[in-house]
PDB file of C-alpha atoms in Angstrom:
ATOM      1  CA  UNK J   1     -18.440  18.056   9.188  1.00 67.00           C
ATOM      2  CA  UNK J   2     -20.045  15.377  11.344  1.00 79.00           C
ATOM      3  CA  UNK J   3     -17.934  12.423  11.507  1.00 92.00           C
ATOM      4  CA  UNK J   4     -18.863   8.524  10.818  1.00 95.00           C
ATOM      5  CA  UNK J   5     -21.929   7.441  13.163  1.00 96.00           C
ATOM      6  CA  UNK J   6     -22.855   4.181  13.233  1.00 97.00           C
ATOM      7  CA  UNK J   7     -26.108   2.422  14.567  1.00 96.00           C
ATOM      8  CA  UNK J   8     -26.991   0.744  17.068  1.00 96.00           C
ATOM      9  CA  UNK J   9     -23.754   1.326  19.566  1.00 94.00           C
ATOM     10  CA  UNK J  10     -25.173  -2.089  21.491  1.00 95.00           C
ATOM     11  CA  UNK J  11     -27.199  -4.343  20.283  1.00 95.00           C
ATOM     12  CA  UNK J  12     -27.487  -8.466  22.042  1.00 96.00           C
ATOM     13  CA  UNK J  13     -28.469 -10.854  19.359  1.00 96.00           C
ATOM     14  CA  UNK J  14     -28.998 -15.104  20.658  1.00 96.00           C
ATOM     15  CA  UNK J  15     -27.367 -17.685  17.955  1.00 97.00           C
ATOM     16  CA  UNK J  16     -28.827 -18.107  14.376  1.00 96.00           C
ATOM     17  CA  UNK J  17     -30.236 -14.558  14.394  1.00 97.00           C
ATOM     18  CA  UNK J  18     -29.272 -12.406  12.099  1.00 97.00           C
ATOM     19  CA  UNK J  19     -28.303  -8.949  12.748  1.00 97.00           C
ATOM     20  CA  UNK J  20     -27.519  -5.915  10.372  1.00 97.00           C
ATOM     21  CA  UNK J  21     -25.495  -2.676  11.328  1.00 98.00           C
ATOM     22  CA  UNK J  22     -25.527   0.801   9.501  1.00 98.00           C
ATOM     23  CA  UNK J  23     -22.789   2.982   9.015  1.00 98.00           C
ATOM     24  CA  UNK J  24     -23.078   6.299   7.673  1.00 97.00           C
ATOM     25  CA  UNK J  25     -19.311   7.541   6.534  1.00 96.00           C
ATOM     26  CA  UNK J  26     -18.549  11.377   6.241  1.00 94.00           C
ATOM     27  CA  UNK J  27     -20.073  13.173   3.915  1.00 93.00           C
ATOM     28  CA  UNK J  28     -18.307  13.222   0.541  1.00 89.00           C
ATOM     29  CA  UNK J  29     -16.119   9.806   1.650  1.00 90.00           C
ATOM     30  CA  UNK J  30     -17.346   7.036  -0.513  1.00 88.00           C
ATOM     31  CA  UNK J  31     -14.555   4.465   0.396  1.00 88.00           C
ATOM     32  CA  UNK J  32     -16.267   2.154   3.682  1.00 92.00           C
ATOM     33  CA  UNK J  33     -14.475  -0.418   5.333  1.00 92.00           C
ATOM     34  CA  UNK J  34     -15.516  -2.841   7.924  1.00 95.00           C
ATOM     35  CA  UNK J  35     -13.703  -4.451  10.715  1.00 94.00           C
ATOM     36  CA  UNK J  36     -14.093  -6.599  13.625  1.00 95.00           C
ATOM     37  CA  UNK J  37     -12.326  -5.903  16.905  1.00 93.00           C
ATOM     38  CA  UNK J  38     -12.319  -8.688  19.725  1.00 90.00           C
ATOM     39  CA  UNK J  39      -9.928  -9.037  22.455  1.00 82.00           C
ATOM     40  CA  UNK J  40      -8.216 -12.340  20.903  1.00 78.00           C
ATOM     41  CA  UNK J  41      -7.861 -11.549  17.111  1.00 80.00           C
ATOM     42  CA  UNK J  42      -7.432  -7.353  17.449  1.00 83.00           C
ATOM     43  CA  UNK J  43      -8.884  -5.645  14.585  1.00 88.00           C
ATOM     44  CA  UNK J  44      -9.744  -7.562  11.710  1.00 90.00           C
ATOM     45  CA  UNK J  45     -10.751  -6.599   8.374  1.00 89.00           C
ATOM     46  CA  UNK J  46     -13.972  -7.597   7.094  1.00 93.00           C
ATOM     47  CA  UNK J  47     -14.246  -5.618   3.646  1.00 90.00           C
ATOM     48  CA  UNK J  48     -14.203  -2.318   1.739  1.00 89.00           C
ATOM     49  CA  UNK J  49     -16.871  -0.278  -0.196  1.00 91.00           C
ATOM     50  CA  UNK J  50     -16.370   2.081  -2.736  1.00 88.00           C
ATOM     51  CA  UNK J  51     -19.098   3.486  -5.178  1.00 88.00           C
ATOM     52  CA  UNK J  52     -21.205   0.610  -4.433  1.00 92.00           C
ATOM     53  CA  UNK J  53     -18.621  -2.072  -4.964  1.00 92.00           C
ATOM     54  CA  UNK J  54     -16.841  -4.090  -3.044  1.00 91.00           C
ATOM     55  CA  UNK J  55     -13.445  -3.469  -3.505  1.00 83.00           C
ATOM     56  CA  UNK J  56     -11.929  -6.186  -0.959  1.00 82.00           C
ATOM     57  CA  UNK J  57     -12.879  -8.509   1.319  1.00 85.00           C
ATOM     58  CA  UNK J  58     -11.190 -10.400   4.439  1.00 87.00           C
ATOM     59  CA  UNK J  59     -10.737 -13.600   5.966  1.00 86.00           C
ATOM     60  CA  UNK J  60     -14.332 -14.147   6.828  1.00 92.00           C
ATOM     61  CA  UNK J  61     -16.924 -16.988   6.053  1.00 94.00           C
ATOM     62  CA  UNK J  62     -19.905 -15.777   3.967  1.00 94.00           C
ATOM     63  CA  UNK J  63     -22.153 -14.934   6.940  1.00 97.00           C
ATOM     64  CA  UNK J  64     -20.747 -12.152   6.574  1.00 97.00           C
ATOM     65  CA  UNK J  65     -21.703  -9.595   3.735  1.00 96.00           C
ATOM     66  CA  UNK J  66     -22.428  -6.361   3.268  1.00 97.00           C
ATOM     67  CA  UNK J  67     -23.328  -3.603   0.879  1.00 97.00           C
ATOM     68  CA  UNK J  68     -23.141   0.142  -0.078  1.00 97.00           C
ATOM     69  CA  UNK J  69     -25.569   3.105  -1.108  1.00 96.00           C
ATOM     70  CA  UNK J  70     -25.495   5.399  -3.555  1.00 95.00           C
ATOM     71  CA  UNK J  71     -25.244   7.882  -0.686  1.00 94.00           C
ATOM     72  CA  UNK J  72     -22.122   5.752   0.619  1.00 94.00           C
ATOM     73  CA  UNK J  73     -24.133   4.293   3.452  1.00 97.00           C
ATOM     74  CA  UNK J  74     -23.038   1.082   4.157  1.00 97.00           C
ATOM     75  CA  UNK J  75     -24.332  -2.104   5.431  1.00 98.00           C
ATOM     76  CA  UNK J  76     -23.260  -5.105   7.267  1.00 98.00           C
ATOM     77  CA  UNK J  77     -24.954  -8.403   7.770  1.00 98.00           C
ATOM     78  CA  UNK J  78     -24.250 -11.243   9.779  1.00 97.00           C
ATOM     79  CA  UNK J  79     -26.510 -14.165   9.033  1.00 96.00           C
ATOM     80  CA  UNK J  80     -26.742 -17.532  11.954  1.00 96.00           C
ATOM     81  CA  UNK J  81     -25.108 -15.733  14.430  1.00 97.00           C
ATOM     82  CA  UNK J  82     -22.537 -17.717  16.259  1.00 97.00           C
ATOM     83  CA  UNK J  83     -20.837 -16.768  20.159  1.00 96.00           C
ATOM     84  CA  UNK J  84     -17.702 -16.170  18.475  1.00 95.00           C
ATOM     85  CA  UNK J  85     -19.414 -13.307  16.211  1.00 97.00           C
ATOM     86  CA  UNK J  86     -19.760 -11.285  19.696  1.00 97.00           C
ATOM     87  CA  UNK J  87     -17.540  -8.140  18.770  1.00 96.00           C
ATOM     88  CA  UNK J  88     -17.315  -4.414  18.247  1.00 95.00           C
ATOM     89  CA  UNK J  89     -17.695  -3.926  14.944  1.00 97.00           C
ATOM     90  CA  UNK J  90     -16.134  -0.811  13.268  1.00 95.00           C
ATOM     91  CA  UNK J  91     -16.735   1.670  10.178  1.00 95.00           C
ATOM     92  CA  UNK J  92     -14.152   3.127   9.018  1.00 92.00           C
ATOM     93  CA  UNK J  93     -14.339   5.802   5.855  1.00 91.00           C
ATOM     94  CA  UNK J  94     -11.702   7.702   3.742  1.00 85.00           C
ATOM     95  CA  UNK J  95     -11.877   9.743   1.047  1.00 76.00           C
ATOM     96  CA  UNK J  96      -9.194   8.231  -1.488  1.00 64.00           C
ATOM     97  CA  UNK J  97     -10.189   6.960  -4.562  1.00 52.00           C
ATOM     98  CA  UNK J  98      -7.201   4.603  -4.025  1.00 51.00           C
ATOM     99  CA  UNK J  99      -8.078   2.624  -1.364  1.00 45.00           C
ATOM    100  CA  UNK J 100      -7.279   3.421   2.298  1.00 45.00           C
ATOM    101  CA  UNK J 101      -3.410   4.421   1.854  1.00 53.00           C
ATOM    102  CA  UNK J 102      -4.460   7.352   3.644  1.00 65.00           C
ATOM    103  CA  UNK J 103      -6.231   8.088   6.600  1.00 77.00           C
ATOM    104  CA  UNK J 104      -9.103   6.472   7.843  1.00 83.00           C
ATOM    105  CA  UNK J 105     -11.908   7.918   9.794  1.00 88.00           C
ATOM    106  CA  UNK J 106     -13.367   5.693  12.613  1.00 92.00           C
ATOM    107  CA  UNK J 107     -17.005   5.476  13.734  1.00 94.00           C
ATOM    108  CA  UNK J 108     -17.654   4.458  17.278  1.00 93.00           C
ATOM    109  CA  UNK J 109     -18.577   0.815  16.731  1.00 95.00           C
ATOM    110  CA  UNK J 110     -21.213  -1.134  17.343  1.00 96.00           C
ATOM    111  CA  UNK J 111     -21.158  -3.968  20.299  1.00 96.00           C
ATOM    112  CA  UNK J 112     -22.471  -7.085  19.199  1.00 97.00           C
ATOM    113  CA  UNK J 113     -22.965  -9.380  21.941  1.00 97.00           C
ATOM    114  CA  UNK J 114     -24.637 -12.973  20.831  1.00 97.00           C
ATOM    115  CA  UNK J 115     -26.046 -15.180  23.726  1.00 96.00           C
TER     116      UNK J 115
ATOM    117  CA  UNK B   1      -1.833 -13.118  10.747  1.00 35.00           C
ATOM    118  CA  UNK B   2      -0.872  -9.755  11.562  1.00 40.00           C
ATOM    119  CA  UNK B   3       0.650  -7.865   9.723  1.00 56.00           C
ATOM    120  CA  UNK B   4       2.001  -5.067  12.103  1.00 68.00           C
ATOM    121  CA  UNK B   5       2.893  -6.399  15.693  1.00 78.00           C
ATOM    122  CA  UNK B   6       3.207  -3.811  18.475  1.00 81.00           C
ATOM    123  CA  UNK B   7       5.438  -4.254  21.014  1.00 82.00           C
ATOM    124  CA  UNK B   8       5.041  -4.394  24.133  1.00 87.00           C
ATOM    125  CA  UNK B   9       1.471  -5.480  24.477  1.00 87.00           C
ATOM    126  CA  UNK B  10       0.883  -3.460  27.534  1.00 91.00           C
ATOM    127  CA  UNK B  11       2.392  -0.574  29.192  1.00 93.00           C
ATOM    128  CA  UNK B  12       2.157   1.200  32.621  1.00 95.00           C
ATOM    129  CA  UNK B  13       4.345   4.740  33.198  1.00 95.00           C
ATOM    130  CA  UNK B  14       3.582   7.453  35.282  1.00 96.00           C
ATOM    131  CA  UNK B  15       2.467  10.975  34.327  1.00 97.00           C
ATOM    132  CA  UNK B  16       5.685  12.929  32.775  1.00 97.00           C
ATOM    133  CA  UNK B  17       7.663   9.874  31.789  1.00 97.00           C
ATOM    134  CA  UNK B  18       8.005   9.097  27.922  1.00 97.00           C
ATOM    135  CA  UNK B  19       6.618   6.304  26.355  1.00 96.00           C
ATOM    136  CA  UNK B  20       7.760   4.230  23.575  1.00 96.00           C
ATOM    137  CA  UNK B  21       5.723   1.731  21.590  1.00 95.00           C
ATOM    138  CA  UNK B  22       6.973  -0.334  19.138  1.00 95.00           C
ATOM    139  CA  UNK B  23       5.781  -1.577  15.131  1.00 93.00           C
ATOM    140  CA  UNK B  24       6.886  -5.143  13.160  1.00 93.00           C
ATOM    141  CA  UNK B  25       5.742  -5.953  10.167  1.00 90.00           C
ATOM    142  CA  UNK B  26       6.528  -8.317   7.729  1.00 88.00           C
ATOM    143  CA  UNK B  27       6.247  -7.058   3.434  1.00 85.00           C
ATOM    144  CA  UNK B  28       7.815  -3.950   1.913  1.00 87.00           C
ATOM    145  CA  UNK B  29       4.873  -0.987   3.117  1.00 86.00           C
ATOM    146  CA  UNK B  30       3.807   2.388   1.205  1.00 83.00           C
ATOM    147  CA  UNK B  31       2.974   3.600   4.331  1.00 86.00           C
ATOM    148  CA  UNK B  32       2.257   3.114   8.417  1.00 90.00           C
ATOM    149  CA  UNK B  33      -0.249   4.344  10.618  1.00 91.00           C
ATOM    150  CA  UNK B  34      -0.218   5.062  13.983  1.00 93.00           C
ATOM    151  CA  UNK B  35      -3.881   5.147  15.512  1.00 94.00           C
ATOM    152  CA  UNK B  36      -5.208   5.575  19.265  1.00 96.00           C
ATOM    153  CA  UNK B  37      -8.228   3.965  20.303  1.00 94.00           C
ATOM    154  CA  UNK B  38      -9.939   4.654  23.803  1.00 92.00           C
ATOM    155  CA  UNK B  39     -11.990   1.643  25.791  1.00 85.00           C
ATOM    156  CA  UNK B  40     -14.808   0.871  23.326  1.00 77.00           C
ATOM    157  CA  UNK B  41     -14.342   3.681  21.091  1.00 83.00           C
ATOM    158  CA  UNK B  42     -13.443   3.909  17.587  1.00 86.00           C
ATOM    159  CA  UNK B  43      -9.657   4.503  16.383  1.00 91.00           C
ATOM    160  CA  UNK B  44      -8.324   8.268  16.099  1.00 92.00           C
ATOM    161  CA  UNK B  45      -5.804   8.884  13.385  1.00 90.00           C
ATOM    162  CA  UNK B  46      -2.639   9.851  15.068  1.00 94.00           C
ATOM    163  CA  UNK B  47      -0.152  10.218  12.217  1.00 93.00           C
ATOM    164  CA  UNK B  48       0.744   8.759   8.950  1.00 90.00           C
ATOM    165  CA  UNK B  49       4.669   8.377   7.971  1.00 92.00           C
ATOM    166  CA  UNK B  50       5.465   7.077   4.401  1.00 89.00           C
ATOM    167  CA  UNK B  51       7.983   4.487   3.556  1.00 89.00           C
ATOM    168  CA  UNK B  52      10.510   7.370   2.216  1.00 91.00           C
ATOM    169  CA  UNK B  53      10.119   9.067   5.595  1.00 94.00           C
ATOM    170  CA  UNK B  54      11.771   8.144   8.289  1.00 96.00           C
ATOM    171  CA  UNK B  55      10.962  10.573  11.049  1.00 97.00           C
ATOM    172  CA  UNK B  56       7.898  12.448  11.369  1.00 96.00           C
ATOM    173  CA  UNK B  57       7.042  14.670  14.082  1.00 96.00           C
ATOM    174  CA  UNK B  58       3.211  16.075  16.010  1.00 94.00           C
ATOM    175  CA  UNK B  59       2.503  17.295  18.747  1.00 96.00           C
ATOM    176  CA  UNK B  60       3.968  15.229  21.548  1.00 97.00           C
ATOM    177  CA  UNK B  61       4.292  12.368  19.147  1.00 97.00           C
ATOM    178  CA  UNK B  62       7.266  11.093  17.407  1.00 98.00           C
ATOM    179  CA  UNK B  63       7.244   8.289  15.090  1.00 97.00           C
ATOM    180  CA  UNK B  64      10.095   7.050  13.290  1.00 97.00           C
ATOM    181  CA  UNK B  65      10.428   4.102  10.543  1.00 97.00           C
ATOM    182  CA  UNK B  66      13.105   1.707   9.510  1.00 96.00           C
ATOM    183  CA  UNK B  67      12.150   0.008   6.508  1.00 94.00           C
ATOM    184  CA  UNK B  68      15.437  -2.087   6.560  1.00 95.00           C
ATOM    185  CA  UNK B  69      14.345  -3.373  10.184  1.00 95.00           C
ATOM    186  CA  UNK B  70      10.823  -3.638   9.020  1.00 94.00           C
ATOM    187  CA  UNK B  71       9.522  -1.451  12.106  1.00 95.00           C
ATOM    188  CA  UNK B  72       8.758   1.593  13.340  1.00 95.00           C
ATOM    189  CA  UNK B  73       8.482   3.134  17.122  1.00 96.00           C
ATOM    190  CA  UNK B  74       5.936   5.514  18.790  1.00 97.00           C
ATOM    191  CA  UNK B  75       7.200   8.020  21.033  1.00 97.00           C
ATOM    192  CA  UNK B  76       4.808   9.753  23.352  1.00 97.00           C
ATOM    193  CA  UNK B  77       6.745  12.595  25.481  1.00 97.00           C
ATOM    194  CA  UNK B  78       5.496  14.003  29.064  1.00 97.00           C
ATOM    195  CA  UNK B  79       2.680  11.346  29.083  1.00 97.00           C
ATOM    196  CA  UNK B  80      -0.660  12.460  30.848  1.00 97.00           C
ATOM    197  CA  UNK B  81      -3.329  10.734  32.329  1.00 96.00           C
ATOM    198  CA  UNK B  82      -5.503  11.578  28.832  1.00 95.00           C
ATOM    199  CA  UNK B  83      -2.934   9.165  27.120  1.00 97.00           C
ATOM    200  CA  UNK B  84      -4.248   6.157  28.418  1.00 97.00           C
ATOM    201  CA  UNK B  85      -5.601   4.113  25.391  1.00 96.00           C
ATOM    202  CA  UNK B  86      -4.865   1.509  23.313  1.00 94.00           C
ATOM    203  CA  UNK B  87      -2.310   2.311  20.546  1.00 95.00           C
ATOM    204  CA  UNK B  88      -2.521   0.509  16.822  1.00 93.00           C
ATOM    205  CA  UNK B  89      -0.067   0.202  14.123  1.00 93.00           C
ATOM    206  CA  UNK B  90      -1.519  -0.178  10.923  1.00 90.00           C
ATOM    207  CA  UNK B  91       0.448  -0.779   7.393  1.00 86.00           C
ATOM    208  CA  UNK B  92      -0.234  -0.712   4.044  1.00 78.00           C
ATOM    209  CA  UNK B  93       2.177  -3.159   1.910  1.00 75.00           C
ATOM    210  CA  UNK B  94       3.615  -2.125  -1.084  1.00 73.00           C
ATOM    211  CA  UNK B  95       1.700  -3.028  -4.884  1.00 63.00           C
ATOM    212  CA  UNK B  96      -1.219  -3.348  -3.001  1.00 55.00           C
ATOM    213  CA  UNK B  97      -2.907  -2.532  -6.206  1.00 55.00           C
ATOM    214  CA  UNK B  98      -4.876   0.448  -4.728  1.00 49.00           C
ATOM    215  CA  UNK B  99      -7.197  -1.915  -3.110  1.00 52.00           C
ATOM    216  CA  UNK B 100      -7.526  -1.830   0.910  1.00 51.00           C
ATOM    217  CA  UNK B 101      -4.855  -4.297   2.275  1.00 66.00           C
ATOM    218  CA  UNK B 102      -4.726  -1.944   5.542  1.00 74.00           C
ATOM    219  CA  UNK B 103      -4.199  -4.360   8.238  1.00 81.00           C
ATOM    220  CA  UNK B 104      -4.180  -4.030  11.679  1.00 85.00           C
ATOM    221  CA  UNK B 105      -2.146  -5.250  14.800  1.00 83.00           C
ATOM    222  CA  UNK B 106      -2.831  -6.184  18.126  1.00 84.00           C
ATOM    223  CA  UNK B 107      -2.080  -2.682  20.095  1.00 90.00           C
ATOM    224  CA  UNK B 108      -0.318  -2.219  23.108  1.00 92.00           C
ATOM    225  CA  UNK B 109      -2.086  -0.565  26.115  1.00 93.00           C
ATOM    226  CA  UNK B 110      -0.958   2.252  27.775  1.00 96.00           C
ATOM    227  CA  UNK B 111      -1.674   2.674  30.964  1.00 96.00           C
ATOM    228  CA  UNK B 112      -0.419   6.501  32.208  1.00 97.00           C
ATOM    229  CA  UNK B 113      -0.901   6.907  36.208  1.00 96.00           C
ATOM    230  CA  UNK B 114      -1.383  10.229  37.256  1.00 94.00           C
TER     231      UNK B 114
END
């Protein structure tokens, strides 16, 4: 089974852009979560996709959305980029109907830088 | 804030020697996950122990869990150089209603010298 890709792996964005990353979870997972790993803050949850729906979100202003296919694709978007947003942003999927209790299958991140 | 706090934040042994990482957290959990992550990569599952358990055992790995403390500890015997990486606790509190509440902490690096 391949495991969670997610595109671009780098991608350098300047402020107020807005940027969108893909992440494509393992086939026949349809929970998604997002997080957002910087050396300061550690890993920090963004929000959590299942069937389409966002099940939970995180701490974050509303720059920050995202979304979810029918195929379980998911989506994030970061709208008026700020420095701070520079990050590695991971995709993380699991196959539990009941949220991610259980284990959680990581994608390799994309690196956001923002100039 | 975090919920799980590793301890200590960084670590530096040499090939052979044992490490031991360490796990605080703060609310009642249903479970706690241990997860590796190399420089830039994504996080590797390591091993999941459940707040009834309070040893579990793979590989080289031991992890053990004292709800009463609120913690749990890492063990990595006969370290190798492969082990470098950064090394996550991750809980999931109790009555979290099935929705994600999975939070993170900070990691402590391991540094293994050959």
């Amino acid at each position: 089974k391949a495991g969670v890709t997610q595109t671009p792996r780098y991608l350098i964005k300047t402020r107020g852009q807005q940027v969108t990353l893909s992440c494509s979870p393992i086939s026949g997972h349809r929970s998604v979560s997002w997080y957002q790993q910087t050396p300061g803050q550690g890993l920090q949850f963004l929000f959590e996709y299942f069937s389409e729906t966002q099940r939970n979100k995180g701490n974050f202003p509303g720059r920050f959305s995202g979304r979810q296919f029918s195929n379980s694709r998911s989506e994030m978007n970061v709208s008026t980029l700020e420095l701070g947003d520079s990050a590695l942003y991971l995709c993380a999927s699991s196959s539990r109907d009941r949220g991610l209790g259980e284990t959680q299958y990581f994608g390799p991140g994309t690196r956001l830088l923002v100039l | 804030s975090q919920q799980g706090e590793e301890d200590p934040q960084a670590l530096s042994i040499q090939e052979g020697e044992n490490a031991t990482m360490n796990c605080s957290y703060k609310t009642s959990i249903n479970n706690l996950q241990w997860y590796r992550q190399n420089s830039g990569r994504g996080l590797v599952h390591l091993i999941l122990i459940r707040s009834n358990e309070r040893e579990k055992h793979s590989g080289r790995l031991r992890v053990t869990l004292d709800t009463s403390k609120k913690s749990s500890s890492l063990l990595i015997t006969a370290s190798r150089a492969a082990d470098t990486a950064s090394y996550f606790c991750a809980t999931l509190p109790m009555n979290s209603g099935g929705y994600q509440k999975v939070t993170f902490g900070i990691g402590t690096k391991l540094q293994v010298i050959p």
